[in-house]
Structure formats: structure tokens, C-alpha cells
Coordinates of C-alpha atoms in Angstrom, one line a residue:
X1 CA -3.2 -35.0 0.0
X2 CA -1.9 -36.1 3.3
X3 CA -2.5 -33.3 6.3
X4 CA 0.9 -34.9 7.9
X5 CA 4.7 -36.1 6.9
X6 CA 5.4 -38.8 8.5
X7 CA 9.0 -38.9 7.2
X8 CA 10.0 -35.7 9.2
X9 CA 6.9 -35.4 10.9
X10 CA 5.7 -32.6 9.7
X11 CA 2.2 -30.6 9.9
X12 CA 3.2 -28.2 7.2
X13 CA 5.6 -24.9 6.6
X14 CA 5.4 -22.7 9.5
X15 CA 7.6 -19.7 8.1
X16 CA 9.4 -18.8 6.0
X17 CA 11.9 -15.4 7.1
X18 CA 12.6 -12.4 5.1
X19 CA 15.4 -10.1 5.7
X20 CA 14.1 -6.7 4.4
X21 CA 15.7 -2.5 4.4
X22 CA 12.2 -0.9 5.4
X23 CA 10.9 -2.9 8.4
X24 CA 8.0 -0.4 8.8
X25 CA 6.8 -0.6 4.6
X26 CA 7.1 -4.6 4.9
X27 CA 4.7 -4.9 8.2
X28 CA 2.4 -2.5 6.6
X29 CA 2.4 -4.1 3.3
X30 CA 1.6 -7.5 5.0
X31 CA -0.7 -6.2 7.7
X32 CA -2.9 -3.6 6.6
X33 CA -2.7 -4.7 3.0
X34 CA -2.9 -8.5 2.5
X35 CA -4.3 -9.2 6.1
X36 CA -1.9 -11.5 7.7
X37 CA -1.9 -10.6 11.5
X38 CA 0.8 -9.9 14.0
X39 CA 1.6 -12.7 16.4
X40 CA 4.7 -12.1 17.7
X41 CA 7.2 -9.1 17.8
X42 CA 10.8 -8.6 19.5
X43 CA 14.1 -6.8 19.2
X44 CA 17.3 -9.1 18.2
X45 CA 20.8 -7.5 18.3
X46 CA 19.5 -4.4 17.8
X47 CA 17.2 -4.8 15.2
X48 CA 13.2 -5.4 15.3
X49 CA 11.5 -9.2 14.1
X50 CA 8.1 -9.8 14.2
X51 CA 6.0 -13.0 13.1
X52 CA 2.8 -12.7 11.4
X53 CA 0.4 -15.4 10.6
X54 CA -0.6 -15.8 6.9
X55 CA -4.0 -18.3 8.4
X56 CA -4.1 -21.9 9.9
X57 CA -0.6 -22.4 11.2
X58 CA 1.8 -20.6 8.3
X59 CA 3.7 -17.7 9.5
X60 CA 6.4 -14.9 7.6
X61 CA 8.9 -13.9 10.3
X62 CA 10.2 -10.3 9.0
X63 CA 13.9 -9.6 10.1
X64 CA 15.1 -6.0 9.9
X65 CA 18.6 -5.3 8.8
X66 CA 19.6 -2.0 9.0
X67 CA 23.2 -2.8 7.3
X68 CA 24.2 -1.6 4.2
X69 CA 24.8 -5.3 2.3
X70 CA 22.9 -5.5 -0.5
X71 CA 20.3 -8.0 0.1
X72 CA 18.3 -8.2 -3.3
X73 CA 19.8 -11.4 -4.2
X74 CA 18.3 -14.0 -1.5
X75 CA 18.0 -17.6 -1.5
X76 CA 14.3 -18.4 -2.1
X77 CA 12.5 -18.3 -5.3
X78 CA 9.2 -17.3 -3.8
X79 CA 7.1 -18.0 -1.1
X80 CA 3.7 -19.2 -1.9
X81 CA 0.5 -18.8 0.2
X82 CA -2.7 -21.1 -0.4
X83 CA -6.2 -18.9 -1.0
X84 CA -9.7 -20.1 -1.6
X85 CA -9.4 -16.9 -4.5
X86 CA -7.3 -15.7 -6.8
X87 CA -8.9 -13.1 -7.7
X88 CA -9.7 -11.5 -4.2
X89 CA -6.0 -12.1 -3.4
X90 CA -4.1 -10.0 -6.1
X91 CA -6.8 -7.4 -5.7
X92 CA -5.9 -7.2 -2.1
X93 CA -2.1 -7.0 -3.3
X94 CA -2.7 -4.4 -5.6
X95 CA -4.9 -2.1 -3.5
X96 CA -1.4 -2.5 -1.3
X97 CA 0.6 -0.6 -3.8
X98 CA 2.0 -4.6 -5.9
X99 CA 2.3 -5.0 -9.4
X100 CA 0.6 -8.1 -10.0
X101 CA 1.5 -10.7 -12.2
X102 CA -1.6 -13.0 -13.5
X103 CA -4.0 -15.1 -12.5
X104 CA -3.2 -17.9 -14.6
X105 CA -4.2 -20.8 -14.8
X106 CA -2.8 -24.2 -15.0
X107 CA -4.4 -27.9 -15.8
X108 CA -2.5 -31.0 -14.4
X109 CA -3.5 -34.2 -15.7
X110 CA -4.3 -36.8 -13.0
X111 CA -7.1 -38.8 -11.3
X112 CA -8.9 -36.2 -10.6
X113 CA -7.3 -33.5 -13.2
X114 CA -6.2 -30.7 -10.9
X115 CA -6.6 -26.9 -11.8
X116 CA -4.3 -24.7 -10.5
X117 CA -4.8 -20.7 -10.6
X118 CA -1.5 -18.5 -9.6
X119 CA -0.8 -15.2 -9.6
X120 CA 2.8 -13.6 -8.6
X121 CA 3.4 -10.2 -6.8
X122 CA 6.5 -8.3 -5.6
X123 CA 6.5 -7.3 -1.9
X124 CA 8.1 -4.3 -0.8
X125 CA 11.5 -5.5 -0.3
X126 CA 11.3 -7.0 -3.8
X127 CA 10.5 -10.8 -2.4
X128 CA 8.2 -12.9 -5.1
X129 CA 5.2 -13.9 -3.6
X130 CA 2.9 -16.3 -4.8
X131 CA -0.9 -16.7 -4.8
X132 CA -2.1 -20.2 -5.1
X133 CA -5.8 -21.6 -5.4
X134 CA -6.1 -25.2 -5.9
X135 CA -9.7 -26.9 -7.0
X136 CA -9.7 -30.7 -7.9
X137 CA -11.9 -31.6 -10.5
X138 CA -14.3 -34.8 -10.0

């Protein structure tokens, strides 16, 4: 797989943003549970954002909206983050207080077959989050 896109030259995702009731829960939820770390924090028309780093160069920014729109229906599917194990991710997600959905795992045909293993968790806010390990087979 190529490391760059040439078309838009691109390294990569570098964040995506969630808009989420309990700042506090989220950071926690990412932090302490899953292990991303924070890189940068600021206030923004009143309300707190803060990027952490999910490894390499992939980010979350975390927006806090203290409004009172309902904002349970958002755009994204999911957000997906790669990990060298399944396993050791969804227990990290469910030691955080997630209801964990999987591993599975998934065979894709090709030259060499790829095996995929996923696993899908809710965040605090309700945002899907995916687990994804990738191993090519030779």
C-alpha cells in the first residue's frame, strides 16, 4: 500500500473531530482508557477543544458543545484506528467502561489474501469506533 497520495498529496488522516455533551467523560475515555495522548488543548467561543494523538500522525480533536441541540445523529459512520491487536484493543476499551462489539474476522481474496480482524465500540458520546488489525498473508 502506498505511504503517500499523490493525487491530493496526502500522508494520511490526521483527525477526525467529534462534537460531544461531556467534554471531561470523552478526554478520560480516550486518555486514561484507550491511551491516545494529549497534544494540544484550547478554549474556542467559549467552549474547551483539545487534540489527542491516536499514534504516528492520526489525531481526534474533541469539541465541547455545551448547547442543548441534540447531537446523536452526526455525519460519520465511524472512525477507525489501525492496531497491531485486536484483542489488546477492545480489552483496553472495555476496561474503559465500552460495550464491545467483536473481533471478527474478515478474509479478502487477493494477491496476497488479506485478513482483516475488527472490532466496534461506542465511545462515550455514543460515536462508533472501530478497531482495525490488518495482516497480509504470503
Amino acid at each position: 500500500m502506498k505511504e503517500f497520495n499523490e493525487k491530493i498529496l496526502s500522508k494520511g488522516v490526521h483527525h477526525i473531530a467529534l462534537k460531544v455533551k461531556n467534554f471531561d467523560n470523552t478526554i478520560k475515555f480516550y486518555t486514561e482508557g484507550l491511551g491516545f495522548k494529549k497534544y494540544l488543548c484550547w478554549e474556542q467561543n467559549g467552549n474547551r477543544v483539545s487534540f489527542l494523538s491516536a499514534g504516528g500522525n492520526s489525531f481526534i480533536q474533541i469539541f465541547e458543545d455545551d448547547s442543548k441541540e441534540d447531537i446523536s445523529n452526526a455525519t460519520y459512520t465511524h472512525m477507525a484506528f489501525y492496531t497491531k491487536n485486536c484483542e489488546e484493543a477492545i480489552k483496553a476499551a472495555k476496561n474503559a467502561g465500552a460495550k464491545v462489539k467483536g473481533p471478527i474476522e474478515i478474509k479478502i481474496p487477493s494477491n496476497p489474501d488479506i485478513i482483516m480482524r475488527t472490532a466496534y465500540c461506542k465511545g462515550p458520546d455514543g460515536e462508533s469506533i472501530e478497531f482495525f488489525e490488518e495482516n497480509t498473508i504470503v
